Amino acid sequence: MELRYLQLLSDKFPNAPAVAKEIILLESVLNLPKGAELFLSDVHGEHESFRHVLKNASGIVRSKIIDLFSDELNEKEIRAFASLIYYPEHKIEIIKNELENAEEFYAQTLYRLVRLSREFASIYANRKIQKLLPEDYGYIISELTQERERLSNQKDYYHQIIKTVIEIDQADRLIVAFANFIQKLAVHKIHIIGDIFDRGPGAEHIMDALMDYQSVDVQWGNHDIAWMGAACGSRACIANVLRLSLRYGNTDTLEKGYGINLMPLVSFAIEVYKNDESLVFEPKSSAEDAFNESEQWLNRIMHKAISIIQFKLEGQLAQRCPEFGVGDRDVLSKIDYRKSTVAIEGTEYDLNDGFFPTINPASPNELSESESALLQKLWESFRDSERLQRHTRFLYENGGMYKVSNQSLLYHGCIPIDDSGNLEEVEFEGKLLKGRALLDYFDQMARKAYFGKRKSVEKEFGRDIMWYLWAGSKSPLFGKHKMATFERYFLSDEKPKAEHKNGYYKFRDNEATCKMILSEFGLDPDKSRIINGHVPVVVKKGESPIKANGKLIVIDGGFSKAYQTQTGIAGYTLIHNELGLQLVSHEPFESTKSAITKETDIVSSQTILSKLDEKLCVRDTNDGIRVLSKITELKSLLDCFQKGTIKERYFGNT
């Protein structure tokens, strides 16, 4: 098998010189500084804030500007230069209207961009840089960043490039190319610790930005999995995605972003729920201002219509999959329609709304004929959304339930733990699973939901698992004993609305618990850490994102505007570079317009979590391990060439 593999490898490296060249290049890469990794969590559709954090690399770009130019630029000029790098196309147009000496501005700006690019590029191998260069001006940028002006016989060549660019009116385009190049260089790798979707208005824009980045991984969040489930064809997930979008008054992502046709739902709601007087289905307060009275009424009845369909589908699923242990979500079967009461966890409660025009009390989970027709149209719309399917494939190809990266364990929600503090065992398909094995099982089933054979039992069960991951009582992405959606809508009593958290949230402050989890995933518990999202850190009440003596870092600090009044900040990001770990807390982002016209940035503060005596190199990272493995394989191939076990091939030699 090894010889066959090496023969295949020889197709790419057909002779000893080709192998030797690659070994030399890879050995040199191992000694380069570690690139910056950026960790974000729970961005929830806030695409303007998200894009700004990518553009400023969570403060890295501004810090580098200060390091290089603090002797020649004042604070106002630093802000202006940073803003130009973040939003070059827009900023240039504003600056041009104010210029007295355009040639001087262009020359100064380009020379500074060259210096900044060199600084960021210094940690990369040349072929990596070549991949990041823009197509149109890549050659020019490459020439300018090679420090030719330091050689006496190259100075004129270097300066003439910039002079000619300005003379032929190409400076604007080169500045834009340089700015975008710097943005890509500033962050080597992006880790999203879940929840790209829901609440905010632009999840599709976030997905587009991630797909355009050079190195991204996503640890699926419960909101991501709901959208992925909808794209897979899970009707229960489709209903949940629609309901949540209507709850937050945000249908732009559905309609404009993914082309989901909501007109069938509009027609159905008007026909069936036009006389509904319940106000509990009004959109969340932050969205109310966006609607006039008629729009608010329409959103409300659509919201109720899809909610009832959701409860029916969840009731069917609870009956279809008793092993899920979600019988309490078969809520419609627990209603006494004559008395207008419902039994929740053994207690009877009065309903605050008894208008159920599509429910047959004898068979409450059965969809009406018109509901079935509506759901089929919605299912087809999700299936046929090319952009949604493209984004979903990206999440599968670049994501998973968890990731181990550079002595860090990354996951969105929790690792289920019982009341005694031990890893909780959960039974699926006759197997008791816990810890890593449980997450591996869910990861596998999620992939079967999308890639499984059409109409197969495995694919259908995988679709049900997608809903379970969204709202199941032992789901590591959800982490609560129930999702009390029905209770919040239909009951006035607060007691049944309580959603009790998994034992993980009781024990995660315990260092021993975190070390147990790290060991379960094959990490050294003394040298590694957990990076977690999902539950916002309530900073305004004194809660710290750093838990268990630094073994666990929670980076959900309220990126979503819906949480910022609760948390008191606008999110955390984590940076891991050659110097160590830095936790960055952010204040609310005003707007892209303000960042361009007022040159405002996301105000942030940094907490140094670890500072290293010696800078980390690629050799010290997971990338380094992969490079070392490639070097070992190439040395084996070289040995085969030298011994004649595999024949070398040169041009013209077949």
PDB file of C-alpha atoms in Angstrom, residues 431-626:
ATOM      1  CA  LYS A 431     -25.700   2.204  21.318  1.00  0.00           C
ATOM      2  CA  LEU A 432     -24.762   4.080  24.482  1.00  0.00           C
ATOM      3  CA  LEU A 433     -22.708   7.109  23.472  1.00  0.00           C
ATOM      4  CA  LYS A 434     -21.007   9.890  25.394  1.00  0.00           C
ATOM      5  CA  GLY A 435     -18.388  12.586  24.962  1.00  0.00           C
ATOM      6  CA  ARG A 436     -16.432  12.434  21.741  1.00  0.00           C
ATOM      7  CA  ALA A 437     -18.246   9.323  20.491  1.00  0.00           C
ATOM      8  CA  LEU A 438     -21.596  11.120  20.856  1.00  0.00           C
ATOM      9  CA  LEU A 439     -20.406  14.148  18.865  1.00  0.00           C
ATOM     10  CA  ASP A 440     -18.858  11.889  16.216  1.00  0.00           C
ATOM     11  CA  TYR A 441     -22.188  10.052  15.886  1.00  0.00           C
ATOM     12  CA  PHE A 442     -24.130  13.293  15.439  1.00  0.00           C
ATOM     13  CA  ASP A 443     -21.571  14.535  12.914  1.00  0.00           C
ATOM     14  CA  GLN A 444     -21.974  11.351  10.882  1.00  0.00           C
ATOM     15  CA  MET A 445     -25.779  11.470  11.003  1.00  0.00           C
ATOM     16  CA  ALA A 446     -25.830  15.133   9.965  1.00  0.00           C
ATOM     17  CA  ARG A 447     -23.840  14.198   6.867  1.00  0.00           C
ATOM     18  CA  LYS A 448     -26.193  11.329   6.063  1.00  0.00           C
ATOM     19  CA  ALA A 449     -29.074  13.814   6.197  1.00  0.00           C
ATOM     20  CA  TYR A 450     -27.522  15.749   3.313  1.00  0.00           C
ATOM     21  CA  PHE A 451     -25.447  13.233   1.370  1.00  0.00           C
ATOM     22  CA  GLY A 452     -27.443  10.065   2.033  1.00  0.00           C
ATOM     23  CA  LYS A 453     -29.183   8.150  -0.719  1.00  0.00           C
ATOM     24  CA  ARG A 454     -32.481   9.769  -1.693  1.00  0.00           C
ATOM     25  CA  LYS A 455     -35.503   8.377   0.187  1.00  0.00           C
ATOM     26  CA  SER A 456     -33.292   5.962   2.160  1.00  0.00           C
ATOM     27  CA  VAL A 457     -34.105   5.152   5.788  1.00  0.00           C
ATOM     28  CA  GLU A 458     -30.712   6.534   6.823  1.00  0.00           C
ATOM     29  CA  LYS A 459     -31.329   9.870   5.112  1.00  0.00           C
ATOM     30  CA  GLU A 460     -34.787  10.243   6.639  1.00  0.00           C
ATOM     31  CA  PHE A 461     -33.484   9.407  10.116  1.00  0.00           C
ATOM     32  CA  GLY A 462     -30.611  11.840   9.545  1.00  0.00           C
ATOM     33  CA  ARG A 463     -33.160  14.576   8.828  1.00  0.00           C
ATOM     34  CA  ASP A 464     -34.884  13.815  12.126  1.00  0.00           C
ATOM     35  CA  ILE A 465     -31.502  13.961  13.868  1.00  0.00           C
ATOM     36  CA  MET A 466     -31.013  17.456  12.427  1.00  0.00           C
ATOM     37  CA  TRP A 467     -34.142  18.583  14.271  1.00  0.00           C
ATOM     38  CA  TYR A 468     -32.958  16.768  17.408  1.00  0.00           C
ATOM     39  CA  LEU A 469     -29.653  18.662  17.264  1.00  0.00           C
ATOM     40  CA  TRP A 470     -31.656  21.893  17.083  1.00  0.00           C
ATOM     41  CA  ALA A 471     -33.963  21.222  20.025  1.00  0.00           C
ATOM     42  CA  GLY A 472     -33.380  17.761  21.536  1.00  0.00           C
ATOM     43  CA  SER A 473     -32.945  17.398  25.296  1.00  0.00           C
ATOM     44  CA  LYS A 474     -29.489  15.779  25.025  1.00  0.00           C
ATOM     45  CA  SER A 475     -28.292  17.720  22.004  1.00  0.00           C
ATOM     46  CA  PRO A 476     -24.783  19.121  22.539  1.00  0.00           C
ATOM     47  CA  LEU A 477     -25.760  22.088  20.362  1.00  0.00           C
ATOM     48  CA  PHE A 478     -28.849  23.003  22.392  1.00  0.00           C
ATOM     49  CA  GLY A 479     -27.956  22.021  25.963  1.00  0.00           C
ATOM     50  CA  LYS A 480     -31.362  22.368  27.658  1.00  0.00           C
ATOM     51  CA  HIS A 481     -34.006  19.890  28.767  1.00  0.00           C
ATOM     52  CA  LYS A 482     -36.597  21.329  26.354  1.00  0.00           C
ATOM     53  CA  MET A 483     -37.265  24.174  23.965  1.00  0.00           C
ATOM     54  CA  ALA A 484     -40.346  25.777  25.464  1.00  0.00           C
ATOM     55  CA  THR A 485     -41.598  27.469  22.298  1.00  0.00           C
ATOM     56  CA  PHE A 486     -45.244  26.448  22.739  1.00  0.00           C
ATOM     57  CA  GLU A 487     -45.196  27.470  26.400  1.00  0.00           C
ATOM     58  CA  ARG A 488     -43.860  30.956  25.604  1.00  0.00           C
ATOM     59  CA  TYR A 489     -46.610  31.549  23.073  1.00  0.00           C
ATOM     60  CA  PHE A 490     -49.648  30.003  24.746  1.00  0.00           C
ATOM     61  CA  LEU A 491     -49.149  30.144  28.526  1.00  0.00           C
ATOM     62  CA  SER A 492     -49.131  33.078  30.925  1.00  0.00           C
ATOM     63  CA  ASP A 493     -47.626  31.118  33.805  1.00  0.00           C
ATOM     64  CA  GLU A 494     -43.820  31.457  33.848  1.00  0.00           C
ATOM     65  CA  LYS A 495     -43.029  28.112  35.495  1.00  0.00           C
ATOM     66  CA  PRO A 496     -43.507  25.828  32.462  1.00  0.00           C
ATOM     67  CA  LYS A 497     -41.444  28.204  30.305  1.00  0.00           C
ATOM     68  CA  ALA A 498     -38.258  27.351  32.200  1.00  0.00           C
ATOM     69  CA  GLU A 499     -35.568  25.634  30.113  1.00  0.00           C
ATOM     70  CA  HIS A 500     -33.150  23.876  32.452  1.00  0.00           C
ATOM     71  CA  LYS A 501     -29.550  23.781  31.259  1.00  0.00           C
ATOM     72  CA  ASN A 502     -27.513  20.614  30.924  1.00  0.00           C
ATOM     73  CA  GLY A 503     -25.158  19.763  33.792  1.00  0.00           C
ATOM     74  CA  TYR A 504     -22.287  21.031  31.644  1.00  0.00           C
ATOM     75  CA  TYR A 505     -23.185  24.609  32.563  1.00  0.00           C
ATOM     76  CA  LYS A 506     -23.072  23.752  36.263  1.00  0.00           C
ATOM     77  CA  PHE A 507     -19.657  22.088  36.067  1.00  0.00           C
ATOM     78  CA  ARG A 508     -17.860  24.057  33.320  1.00  0.00           C
ATOM     79  CA  ASP A 509     -16.311  26.431  35.896  1.00  0.00           C
ATOM     80  CA  ASN A 510     -14.618  23.402  37.428  1.00  0.00           C
ATOM     81  CA  GLU A 511     -11.060  22.920  36.169  1.00  0.00           C
ATOM     82  CA  ALA A 512     -11.239  19.149  36.710  1.00  0.00           C
ATOM     83  CA  THR A 513     -14.342  18.945  34.490  1.00  0.00           C
ATOM     84  CA  CYS A 514     -12.639  20.844  31.670  1.00  0.00           C
ATOM     85  CA  LYS A 515      -9.558  18.642  31.956  1.00  0.00           C
ATOM     86  CA  MET A 516     -11.805  15.565  31.769  1.00  0.00           C
ATOM     87  CA  ILE A 517     -13.354  16.896  28.540  1.00  0.00           C
ATOM     88  CA  LEU A 518      -9.964  17.757  27.047  1.00  0.00           C
ATOM     89  CA  SER A 519      -8.650  14.271  27.825  1.00  0.00           C
ATOM     90  CA  GLU A 520     -11.765  12.752  26.246  1.00  0.00           C
ATOM     91  CA  PHE A 521     -10.834  14.454  22.975  1.00  0.00           C
ATOM     92  CA  GLY A 522      -7.199  13.345  23.105  1.00  0.00           C
ATOM     93  CA  LEU A 523      -5.684  16.642  24.260  1.00  0.00           C
ATOM     94  CA  ASP A 524      -3.116  17.223  26.990  1.00  0.00           C
ATOM     95  CA  PRO A 525      -5.305  18.694  29.762  1.00  0.00           C
ATOM     96  CA  ASP A 526      -2.417  20.703  31.212  1.00  0.00           C
ATOM     97  CA  LYS A 527      -1.448  22.409  27.943  1.00  0.00           C
ATOM     98  CA  SER A 528      -4.770  22.813  26.125  1.00  0.00           C
ATOM     99  CA  ARG A 529      -8.000  24.758  26.446  1.00  0.00           C
ATOM    100  CA  ILE A 530     -11.674  24.763  25.380  1.00  0.00           C
ATOM    101  CA  ILE A 531     -13.078  27.567  23.222  1.00  0.00           C
ATOM    102  CA  ASN A 532     -16.846  27.703  23.509  1.00  0.00           C
ATOM    103  CA  GLY A 533     -19.829  29.807  22.385  1.00  0.00           C
ATOM    104  CA  HIS A 534     -23.640  29.499  22.518  1.00  0.00           C
ATOM    105  CA  VAL A 535     -24.485  31.076  25.907  1.00  0.00           C
ATOM    106  CA  PRO A 536     -23.778  34.836  26.095  1.00  0.00           C
ATOM    107  CA  VAL A 537     -21.443  36.034  28.841  1.00  0.00           C
ATOM    108  CA  VAL A 538     -23.336  38.608  30.921  1.00  0.00           C
ATOM    109  CA  VAL A 539     -20.480  41.056  31.427  1.00  0.00           C
ATOM    110  CA  LYS A 540     -22.722  43.756  32.900  1.00  0.00           C
ATOM    111  CA  LYS A 541     -23.397  41.436  35.855  1.00  0.00           C
ATOM    112  CA  GLY A 542     -19.722  40.710  36.369  1.00  0.00           C
ATOM    113  CA  GLU A 543     -19.531  37.369  34.562  1.00  0.00           C
ATOM    114  CA  SER A 544     -16.118  36.518  33.123  1.00  0.00           C
ATOM    115  CA  PRO A 545     -15.558  34.771  29.775  1.00  0.00           C
ATOM    116  CA  ILE A 546     -12.494  33.068  31.271  1.00  0.00           C
ATOM    117  CA  LYS A 547     -13.527  30.032  33.292  1.00  0.00           C
ATOM    118  CA  ALA A 548     -11.936  27.090  35.119  1.00  0.00           C
ATOM    119  CA  ASN A 549      -8.609  28.895  35.641  1.00  0.00           C
ATOM    120  CA  GLY A 550      -8.304  29.580  31.940  1.00  0.00           C
ATOM    121  CA  LYS A 551      -9.161  26.061  30.765  1.00  0.00           C
ATOM    122  CA  LEU A 552     -12.371  27.302  29.116  1.00  0.00           C
ATOM    123  CA  ILE A 553     -12.951  30.551  27.238  1.00  0.00           C
ATOM    124  CA  VAL A 554     -16.504  31.539  26.259  1.00  0.00           C
ATOM    125  CA  ILE A 555     -16.441  33.965  23.333  1.00  0.00           C
ATOM    126  CA  ASP A 556     -20.182  34.619  22.965  1.00  0.00           C
ATOM    127  CA  GLY A 557     -20.382  38.107  24.379  1.00  0.00           C
ATOM    128  CA  GLY A 558     -23.329  39.448  22.406  1.00  0.00           C
ATOM    129  CA  PHE A 559     -22.276  39.919  18.779  1.00  0.00           C
ATOM    130  CA  SER A 560     -25.991  39.791  18.021  1.00  0.00           C
ATOM    131  CA  LYS A 561     -27.750  43.096  18.727  1.00  0.00           C
ATOM    132  CA  ALA A 562     -30.601  41.096  20.254  1.00  0.00           C
ATOM    133  CA  TYR A 563     -28.297  40.149  23.158  1.00  0.00           C
ATOM    134  CA  GLN A 564     -26.346  43.374  23.711  1.00  0.00           C
ATOM    135  CA  THR A 565     -28.683  44.868  26.287  1.00  0.00           C
ATOM    136  CA  GLN A 566     -28.333  41.597  28.211  1.00  0.00           C
ATOM    137  CA  THR A 567     -24.541  41.244  27.957  1.00  0.00           C
ATOM    138  CA  GLY A 568     -23.440  44.876  28.068  1.00  0.00           C
ATOM    139  CA  ILE A 569     -20.901  44.481  25.243  1.00  0.00           C
ATOM    140  CA  ALA A 570     -20.983  43.560  21.540  1.00  0.00           C
ATOM    141  CA  GLY A 571     -19.090  40.324  21.533  1.00  0.00           C
ATOM    142  CA  TYR A 572     -15.676  38.791  21.994  1.00  0.00           C
ATOM    143  CA  THR A 573     -13.099  37.655  19.529  1.00  0.00           C
ATOM    144  CA  LEU A 574     -10.048  35.590  20.330  1.00  0.00           C
ATOM    145  CA  ILE A 575      -6.707  35.987  18.582  1.00  0.00           C
ATOM    146  CA  HIS A 576      -4.006  33.305  18.622  1.00  0.00           C
ATOM    147  CA  ASN A 577      -0.769  34.373  16.952  1.00  0.00           C
ATOM    148  CA  GLU A 578       2.967  33.859  17.366  1.00  0.00           C
ATOM    149  CA  LEU A 579       2.901  35.882  20.604  1.00  0.00           C
ATOM    150  CA  GLY A 580       0.154  33.876  22.343  1.00  0.00           C
ATOM    151  CA  LEU A 581      -3.561  34.334  23.086  1.00  0.00           C
ATOM    152  CA  GLN A 582      -5.459  37.614  23.288  1.00  0.00           C
ATOM    153  CA  LEU A 583      -9.143  38.004  24.172  1.00  0.00           C
ATOM    154  CA  VAL A 584     -10.685  41.090  22.571  1.00  0.00           C
ATOM    155  CA  SER A 585     -13.964  42.571  23.824  1.00  0.00           C
ATOM    156  CA  HIS A 586     -15.930  44.835  21.495  1.00  0.00           C
ATOM    157  CA  GLU A 587     -18.303  47.718  21.924  1.00  0.00           C
ATOM    158  CA  PRO A 588     -21.282  48.027  19.548  1.00  0.00           C
ATOM    159  CA  PHE A 589     -20.519  48.763  15.901  1.00  0.00           C
ATOM    160  CA  GLU A 590     -22.445  51.833  14.798  1.00  0.00           C
ATOM    161  CA  SER A 591     -22.603  51.165  11.042  1.00  0.00           C
ATOM    162  CA  THR A 592     -20.510  50.736   7.918  1.00  0.00           C
ATOM    163  CA  LYS A 593     -21.517  54.246   6.873  1.00  0.00           C
ATOM    164  CA  SER A 594     -20.163  55.673  10.119  1.00  0.00           C
ATOM    165  CA  ALA A 595     -16.941  53.679   9.772  1.00  0.00           C
ATOM    166  CA  ILE A 596     -16.427  55.274   6.347  1.00  0.00           C
ATOM    167  CA  THR A 597     -17.592  58.861   6.893  1.00  0.00           C
ATOM    168  CA  LYS A 598     -16.676  59.339  10.573  1.00  0.00           C
ATOM    169  CA  GLU A 599     -13.742  56.903  10.517  1.00  0.00           C
ATOM    170  CA  THR A 600     -15.100  55.136  13.575  1.00  0.00           C
ATOM    171  CA  ASP A 601     -13.783  51.705  14.457  1.00  0.00           C
ATOM    172  CA  ILE A 602     -15.063  49.020  16.813  1.00  0.00           C
ATOM    173  CA  VAL A 603     -13.692  50.220  20.132  1.00  0.00           C
ATOM    174  CA  SER A 604     -12.170  47.273  21.918  1.00  0.00           C
ATOM    175  CA  SER A 605     -10.001  46.237  24.828  1.00  0.00           C
ATOM    176  CA  GLN A 606      -7.553  43.351  24.926  1.00  0.00           C
ATOM    177  CA  THR A 607      -6.815  40.839  27.643  1.00  0.00           C
ATOM    178  CA  ILE A 608      -3.579  38.900  27.301  1.00  0.00           C
ATOM    179  CA  LEU A 609      -4.374  35.296  28.192  1.00  0.00           C
ATOM    180  CA  SER A 610      -0.920  33.913  27.486  1.00  0.00           C
ATOM    181  CA  LYS A 611       2.314  35.586  26.468  1.00  0.00           C
ATOM    182  CA  LEU A 612       5.134  33.404  25.197  1.00  0.00           C
ATOM    183  CA  ASP A 613       8.834  33.870  25.861  1.00  0.00           C
ATOM    184  CA  GLU A 614       9.607  32.582  22.382  1.00  0.00           C
ATOM    185  CA  LYS A 615       7.485  33.224  19.315  1.00  0.00           C
ATOM    186  CA  LEU A 616       5.515  30.301  17.935  1.00  0.00           C
ATOM    187  CA  CYS A 617       6.550  28.961  14.545  1.00  0.00           C
ATOM    188  CA  VAL A 618       4.598  26.901  12.022  1.00  0.00           C
ATOM    189  CA  ARG A 619       6.546  23.905  13.380  1.00  0.00           C
ATOM    190  CA  ASP A 620       4.638  24.307  16.692  1.00  0.00           C
ATOM    191  CA  THR A 621       1.155  24.139  15.116  1.00  0.00           C
ATOM    192  CA  ASN A 622      -1.208  21.585  13.585  1.00  0.00           C
ATOM    193  CA  ASP A 623      -0.202  22.941  10.178  1.00  0.00           C
ATOM    194  CA  GLY A 624       3.373  22.099  11.136  1.00  0.00           C
ATOM    195  CA  ILE A 625       2.405  18.516  11.968  1.00  0.00           C
ATOM    196  CA  ARG A 626       0.842  18.172   8.516  1.00  0.00           C
TER     197      ARG A 626
END
